[in-house]
Amino acid sequence: MNRYIYFDHAATTPVKPEVLEEMMPYLKGKYGNASSIYALGRESKKAIENARDRVALALGAKAEEIFFTGSGTEADNWAIKGVAYANRKKGKHIITSKIEHHAVLNACKFLEKEGFEVTYLPVDNDGLLDAEKVREAIRPDTILVSIMYANNEIETIQPIAEIGKIAKEKGILFHTDAVQAVGNIKIDVNNINVDLLSLSAHKFYGPKGVGAIYIRRGTKIASFIHGGAQERGRRASTENVAGIVGVGKAIEIATLNMDSYNKKLLELRERTINEVLSKIPHVRLNGHREKRLPGNANFSFEFIEGESLLLLLDMKGIAASSGSACTSGSLDPSHVLMAIGLPHEIAHGSLRLTFGEDNTHEDIDYLMEVLPGIVERLREMSPLYESTLSEYNSECVKINLK
Ligand SMILES: *Cc1c(COP(=O)(O)O)cnc(C)c1O
């Protein structure tokens, strides 16, 4: 194997050299605790506030509306549990969707055990949520709507501005898990009427283990981590200064490069989708054809088991994923693919390719050199393949497989 190609940027991205360079001093000489009053501490404090300004600027928010967290998962948990606990006297009903990341779904499941009620809205076959469904689900005791900006498996982009408008009209707080979207598409919190938004640095070439949450001024939310007075008393614990500096630098670069980055990803994506659909039979593109993040292609191959596909690709030096990184290792098909109506056996044969900065057209050439052969080989090993093909008219047609 003389090459290694990474097609899994939705799982995580490498830290950019410029980002690492800005972080390094805070891991070395500038190690002061940001709460200390001497110069070394003040330097850390200054670096954190500079990062906060950069995140705020990228989102159209005010600096005091940005709070740093330990991850995207933490930001989601804070948004959902924090709003639930602070508003429980007003009501106990939360609206979300069936295709949220587990950070949102499992936070909601936890709250159900605490006596909250959660409505999990369905999506259509493209993974798109109808904003009117949110309106219909609203009850007098609804306190929060939480809908992801873009899905992390099929990468369909939701009508967030429309949902935000409805939530605002009804006076209900609106959170969006934008972890997959920030750094990939332009987001201005003022155009989409969100009250809370989660992001995570490692999805846009920043470090792992650090994220942020936008909390609109005046939003009623409980603190999540109790302790010292960091983050204005709302998220205690000594700050991860280097990590926070990394978020600031990474989001700044992402914002500056957004147009050219998008253009590049879109080209790689369109080429891949067109070639896979035309060169491999019995394959389906998952997610909306246009309303999807620029760098994502998600396919289901009939008569194939996704894990085997990933292993064979790995042997050829290609890193990809089936479903999301968090669910691989479990035998259940992805909850997202089930929610868009795929039968079990087709959901199992899925492949997610997510492109990034380091990918080139040569990478796609190589993918198209090896993928059709691998798919063919696996199908030859499948007992279903031969027998089904003869009377072929099945599920594929119904769910509009090519
Ligand atoms: C990656 C991801 C998360 C979790 O973020 P971490 O920083 O890895 O905890 C949450 N939601 C979505 C949509 C994601 O893609």
XYZ file of C-alpha atoms and ligand atoms in Angstrom:
417
model
C 0.000 0.000 0.000
C 1.634 3.188 -1.076
C -1.119 5.663 -0.572
C -3.603 6.475 2.107
C -6.734 8.387 1.273
C -8.940 9.882 3.943
C -12.627 10.174 3.023
C -14.022 10.535 6.519
C -13.995 14.242 7.291
C -17.427 14.080 8.901
C -15.916 11.860 11.609
C -13.041 14.217 12.258
C -10.501 16.393 10.466
C -6.754 16.829 10.917
C -5.605 19.920 12.809
C -4.359 22.539 10.366
C -0.692 23.476 10.772
C -1.595 27.171 11.212
C -4.034 26.190 13.957
C -1.486 24.055 15.757
C 1.066 26.822 15.477
C -1.211 29.261 17.296
C -2.007 26.680 19.955
C 1.560 25.623 20.727
C 2.677 28.575 22.904
C -0.207 27.824 25.290
C 1.002 24.249 25.696
C 4.544 25.439 26.364
C 5.665 28.726 27.866
C 2.302 30.450 28.170
C 0.816 28.001 30.622
C -0.852 30.491 32.965
C -4.256 29.797 34.485
C -6.641 32.302 32.914
C -8.141 33.057 36.330
C -4.788 34.200 37.782
C -4.153 37.919 38.064
C -0.446 38.026 37.195
C 0.804 38.600 33.660
C 1.081 34.907 32.691
C -2.546 34.343 33.669
C -3.719 37.492 31.943
C -2.087 36.315 28.725
C -4.180 33.150 28.768
C -7.279 35.170 29.535
C -6.537 37.445 26.606
C -6.075 34.486 24.260
C -9.441 33.053 25.316
C -11.223 36.352 24.760
C -9.578 36.709 21.368
C -10.866 33.244 20.413
C -14.320 34.171 21.688
C -14.324 37.263 19.462
C -13.379 35.137 16.465
C -16.139 32.596 17.066
C -18.670 35.380 17.623
C -17.612 37.119 14.429
C -17.920 33.917 12.396
C -21.503 33.377 13.606
C -22.739 36.979 13.661
C -23.067 36.750 17.450
C -21.857 38.928 20.308
C -18.786 37.752 22.217
C -20.742 37.433 25.463
C -23.077 34.969 23.738
C -20.276 32.430 23.129
C -19.287 29.853 25.781
C -16.535 27.292 25.342
C -17.245 23.652 26.156
C -15.356 20.355 26.206
C -16.939 19.102 22.955
C -19.895 19.269 20.615
C -21.541 16.576 22.702
C -21.240 18.733 25.799
C -22.677 21.744 23.985
C -25.697 19.646 22.924
C -26.183 18.273 26.421
C -25.937 21.725 27.951
C -28.421 23.223 25.497
C -31.016 20.524 26.013
C -30.719 19.767 29.715
C -29.956 23.397 30.592
C -33.107 24.673 28.878
C -35.181 21.785 30.236
C -34.130 22.354 33.846
C -34.450 26.134 33.728
C -37.898 26.076 32.110
C -39.521 23.036 33.710
C -42.088 25.185 35.516
C -43.261 26.472 32.179
C -43.564 23.057 30.586
C -42.053 19.630 30.045
C -42.356 19.091 26.313
C -39.437 19.030 23.884
C -39.532 18.637 20.095
C -36.657 17.094 18.167
C -36.201 14.784 15.167
C -35.537 11.093 14.674
C -32.248 11.704 12.891
C -30.395 13.756 15.497
C -26.895 12.854 16.637
C -26.853 10.631 19.724
C -25.629 13.602 21.758
C -29.110 15.081 21.292
C -31.130 11.863 21.178
C -29.646 10.404 24.336
C -29.869 13.704 26.222
C -33.583 13.669 25.333
C -33.930 10.026 26.379
C -32.357 10.917 29.714
C -34.832 13.760 30.192
C -37.731 11.409 29.460
C -36.692 9.444 32.528
C -36.833 12.699 34.456
C -40.446 13.231 33.491
C -40.058 15.312 30.328
C -41.954 14.404 27.185
C -40.196 14.336 23.850
C -41.649 14.302 20.340
C -39.287 12.779 17.763
C -40.400 14.123 14.394
C -40.066 11.933 11.301
C -38.255 13.009 8.139
C -38.969 12.200 4.500
C -37.019 9.787 2.266
C -34.383 12.449 1.656
C -33.958 13.041 5.367
C -35.675 16.391 5.160
C -37.879 17.658 7.972
C -40.992 19.599 7.053
C -40.999 22.789 9.141
C -44.798 22.650 9.317
C -44.461 19.389 11.270
C -42.706 21.397 13.969
C -45.611 23.854 14.095
C -48.122 21.005 14.376
C -46.156 19.359 17.189
C -46.026 22.491 19.358
C -48.121 22.267 22.521
C -48.853 24.820 25.245
C -46.194 23.130 27.395
C -43.460 22.986 24.717
C -40.267 24.607 25.993
C -37.661 23.656 23.402
C -37.264 22.720 19.754
C -33.921 21.089 18.888
C -33.273 20.299 15.223
C -29.846 19.655 13.730
C -28.556 21.992 11.045
C -27.116 19.270 8.831
C -27.100 15.542 9.441
C -23.809 13.805 10.133
C -24.572 10.691 8.080
C -26.565 11.722 5.031
C -25.759 15.407 5.474
C -29.168 16.708 4.467
C -29.515 20.374 5.433
C -32.713 21.217 7.318
C -34.903 24.308 6.812
C -33.468 25.875 9.965
C -34.520 29.473 9.228
C -38.123 28.372 8.662
C -38.182 26.333 11.863
C -36.580 29.240 13.710
C -39.315 31.550 12.493
C -42.015 29.225 13.764
C -40.319 28.776 17.150
C -39.919 32.527 17.504
C -43.564 33.188 16.600
C -44.597 30.740 19.296
C -42.087 32.028 21.841
C -40.302 28.686 22.145
C -36.537 28.333 22.507
C -34.792 26.851 19.475
C -31.514 24.937 19.545
C -29.642 23.638 16.534
C -26.823 21.095 16.602
C -24.676 22.746 13.941
C -21.598 20.630 14.630
C -21.548 19.240 11.110
C -22.419 22.539 9.449
C -20.124 25.109 11.089
C -17.045 25.617 8.974
C -18.766 24.007 5.979
C -21.507 26.495 5.202
C -22.114 30.127 6.127
C -24.146 30.536 9.287
C -25.393 33.769 10.780
C -27.418 33.284 13.947
C -29.471 36.382 13.170
C -30.806 35.028 9.894
C -32.018 31.755 11.324
C -33.665 32.795 14.603
C -31.837 30.281 16.752
C -31.394 30.806 20.465
C -28.756 28.117 20.950
C -26.243 26.584 18.557
C -23.593 23.888 19.150
C -20.275 23.525 17.358
C -17.130 21.411 17.667
C -13.605 22.356 16.586
C -12.457 18.948 15.342
C -15.046 18.971 12.560
C -13.408 22.016 10.949
C -9.660 21.385 11.276
C -9.393 22.343 14.944
C -8.421 20.153 17.893
C -10.562 17.419 19.431
C -12.090 17.854 22.858
C -13.177 21.454 22.528
C -16.377 23.012 21.316
C -18.580 26.006 21.894
C -22.169 26.969 22.308
C -23.904 30.142 21.219
C -26.529 31.193 23.747
C -28.592 34.185 22.664
C -28.623 36.929 25.249
C -31.576 36.564 27.614
C -32.048 32.820 27.030
C -33.198 31.054 30.177
C -30.760 28.184 30.669
C -29.245 26.457 33.693
C -25.487 26.067 34.105
C -24.231 22.651 33.136
C -20.958 22.211 35.000
C -20.883 23.619 38.493
C -17.705 24.831 40.098
C -15.614 27.961 39.726
C -16.455 31.217 38.014
C -15.039 30.403 34.567
C -17.122 31.298 31.503
C -18.946 33.860 33.647
C -19.938 31.212 36.136
C -21.883 29.177 33.590
C -19.375 26.517 32.626
C -16.904 25.885 35.413
C -13.429 24.309 35.132
C -10.019 25.665 34.234
C -10.114 26.545 30.585
C -8.470 24.449 27.890
C -6.591 27.519 26.690
C -4.701 25.906 23.808
C -7.855 24.137 22.616
C -9.891 27.318 22.789
C -7.208 29.182 20.838
C -7.494 26.342 18.300
C -11.277 26.809 17.933
C -10.777 30.523 17.312
C -8.088 30.084 14.698
C -9.836 27.184 12.955
C -13.159 28.998 12.637
C -11.419 32.113 11.373
C -9.631 30.174 8.631
C -12.811 28.257 7.751
C -14.737 31.501 7.358
C -12.066 33.100 5.190
C -11.714 30.036 2.947
C -15.381 29.072 2.863
C -16.127 29.872 -0.780
C -13.119 28.193 -2.346
C -13.365 25.245 0.061
C -17.028 24.710 -0.794
C -16.353 24.920 -4.484
C -13.648 22.292 -4.252
C -15.723 19.895 -2.155
C -18.744 20.315 -4.369
C -16.700 19.330 -7.402
C -15.347 16.195 -5.737
C -18.795 15.283 -4.448
C -20.613 15.749 -7.738
C -18.022 13.787 -9.604
C -18.164 10.936 -7.107
C -21.955 10.806 -7.033
C -22.203 10.831 -10.815
C -19.549 8.178 -11.292
C -20.756 5.822 -8.580
C -24.369 6.023 -9.772
C -23.420 5.473 -13.391
C -20.713 2.818 -12.977
C -22.148 0.621 -10.233
C -25.570 -1.047 -10.519
C -28.100 -1.299 -7.697
C -26.911 1.658 -5.715
C -28.854 4.442 -4.074
C -27.733 7.924 -3.044
C -28.870 8.655 0.496
C -29.837 12.165 1.539
C -31.233 15.053 -0.460
C -29.729 15.457 -3.916
C -29.117 19.222 -3.535
C -29.844 20.210 0.046
C -26.760 18.508 1.448
C -23.377 19.614 2.736
C -20.917 20.181 -0.105
C -18.491 17.423 0.862
C -20.711 14.414 1.469
C -21.785 11.405 -0.547
C -23.669 8.561 1.121
C -24.607 5.443 -0.802
C -26.405 2.190 -0.166
C -25.240 -0.786 -2.188
C -27.671 -3.614 -2.389
C -26.528 -7.147 -1.480
C -23.566 -5.843 0.459
C -22.613 -5.627 4.069
C -21.183 -2.196 4.891
C -18.536 -3.399 7.306
C -16.964 -5.737 4.741
C -16.944 -2.921 2.224
C -15.106 -0.690 4.703
C -12.534 -3.380 5.467
C -11.767 -3.996 1.818
C -11.514 -0.270 1.167
C -9.187 0.027 4.143
C -6.978 -2.702 2.676
C -6.743 -0.569 -0.431
C -5.740 2.435 1.658
C -9.063 4.224 1.725
C -10.607 5.384 5.006
C -14.380 5.759 4.858
C -17.297 5.009 7.076
C -20.723 3.432 7.075
C -23.240 5.374 9.049
C -21.595 7.561 11.656
C -18.358 6.831 13.503
C -20.212 6.563 16.785
C -22.469 3.751 15.599
C -19.876 1.638 13.865
C -19.148 -1.295 16.091
C -22.823 -1.791 16.721
C -24.799 -4.244 14.645
C -27.926 -2.147 14.428
C -28.367 -0.334 11.174
C -28.070 3.424 11.478
C -31.112 5.132 13.017
C -30.786 7.801 10.335
C -30.992 5.346 7.441
C -33.931 3.617 9.113
C -35.656 6.996 9.543
C -35.406 7.724 5.821
C -37.214 4.477 5.173
C -34.463 2.119 4.042
C -35.117 -1.563 4.702
C -32.604 -3.144 7.120
C -30.613 -5.026 4.528
C -30.111 -1.951 2.368
C -29.292 0.308 5.313
C -26.587 -2.221 6.217
C -24.864 -1.788 2.882
C -24.137 1.878 3.251
C -20.995 3.849 2.612
C -20.346 7.425 3.705
C -17.625 9.336 1.877
C -16.894 12.781 3.263
C -14.338 14.882 1.450
C -11.969 17.502 2.765
C -9.138 19.832 2.103
C -6.537 17.140 1.560
C -8.536 15.303 -1.147
C -7.826 15.611 -4.870
C -9.287 14.405 -8.156
C -6.577 11.738 -8.184
C -8.099 10.379 -4.974
C -11.433 10.020 -6.753
C -9.701 8.387 -9.734
C -8.267 5.836 -7.350
C -11.590 5.325 -5.564
C -13.304 4.636 -8.882
C -10.506 2.281 -9.819
C -11.062 0.067 -6.773
C -14.677 0.528 -5.618
C -16.576 -1.147 -8.497
C -14.373 -4.254 -8.194
C -14.824 -4.481 -4.440
C -18.589 -4.142 -4.745
C -18.636 -6.824 -7.426
C -16.504 -9.185 -5.343
C -18.705 -8.807 -2.283
C -21.836 -9.333 -4.321
C -20.466 -12.501 -5.786
C -20.117 -13.766 -2.248
C -23.712 -12.872 -1.402
C -26.210 -15.725 -1.734
C -28.985 -13.201 -2.211
C -27.444 -11.588 -5.214
C -27.953 -14.287 -7.854
C -31.343 -15.436 -6.707
C -32.785 -11.976 -6.282
C -31.437 -10.650 -9.529
C -33.459 -13.083 -11.608
C -36.729 -11.856 -10.182
C -35.399 -8.411 -9.694
C -38.108 -5.946 -9.092
C -37.927 -5.749 -5.381
C -37.274 -3.191 -2.701
C -34.932 -1.231 -4.913
C -37.636 -0.030 -7.167
C -39.865 0.903 -4.296
C -37.223 2.980 -2.620
C -36.046 4.228 -5.921
C -32.728 2.505 -6.234
C -31.017 3.040 -9.473
C -19.443 15.106 15.772
C -20.837 15.523 16.100
C -21.234 15.742 17.427
C -20.331 15.474 18.591
O -19.264 16.387 18.696
P -17.992 15.934 19.546
O -17.168 17.180 19.647
O -17.318 14.854 18.785
O -18.488 15.490 20.880
C -22.519 16.170 17.658
N -23.386 16.379 16.646
C -23.037 16.195 15.352
C -24.025 16.480 14.284
C -21.751 15.760 15.043
O -21.421 15.559 13.767
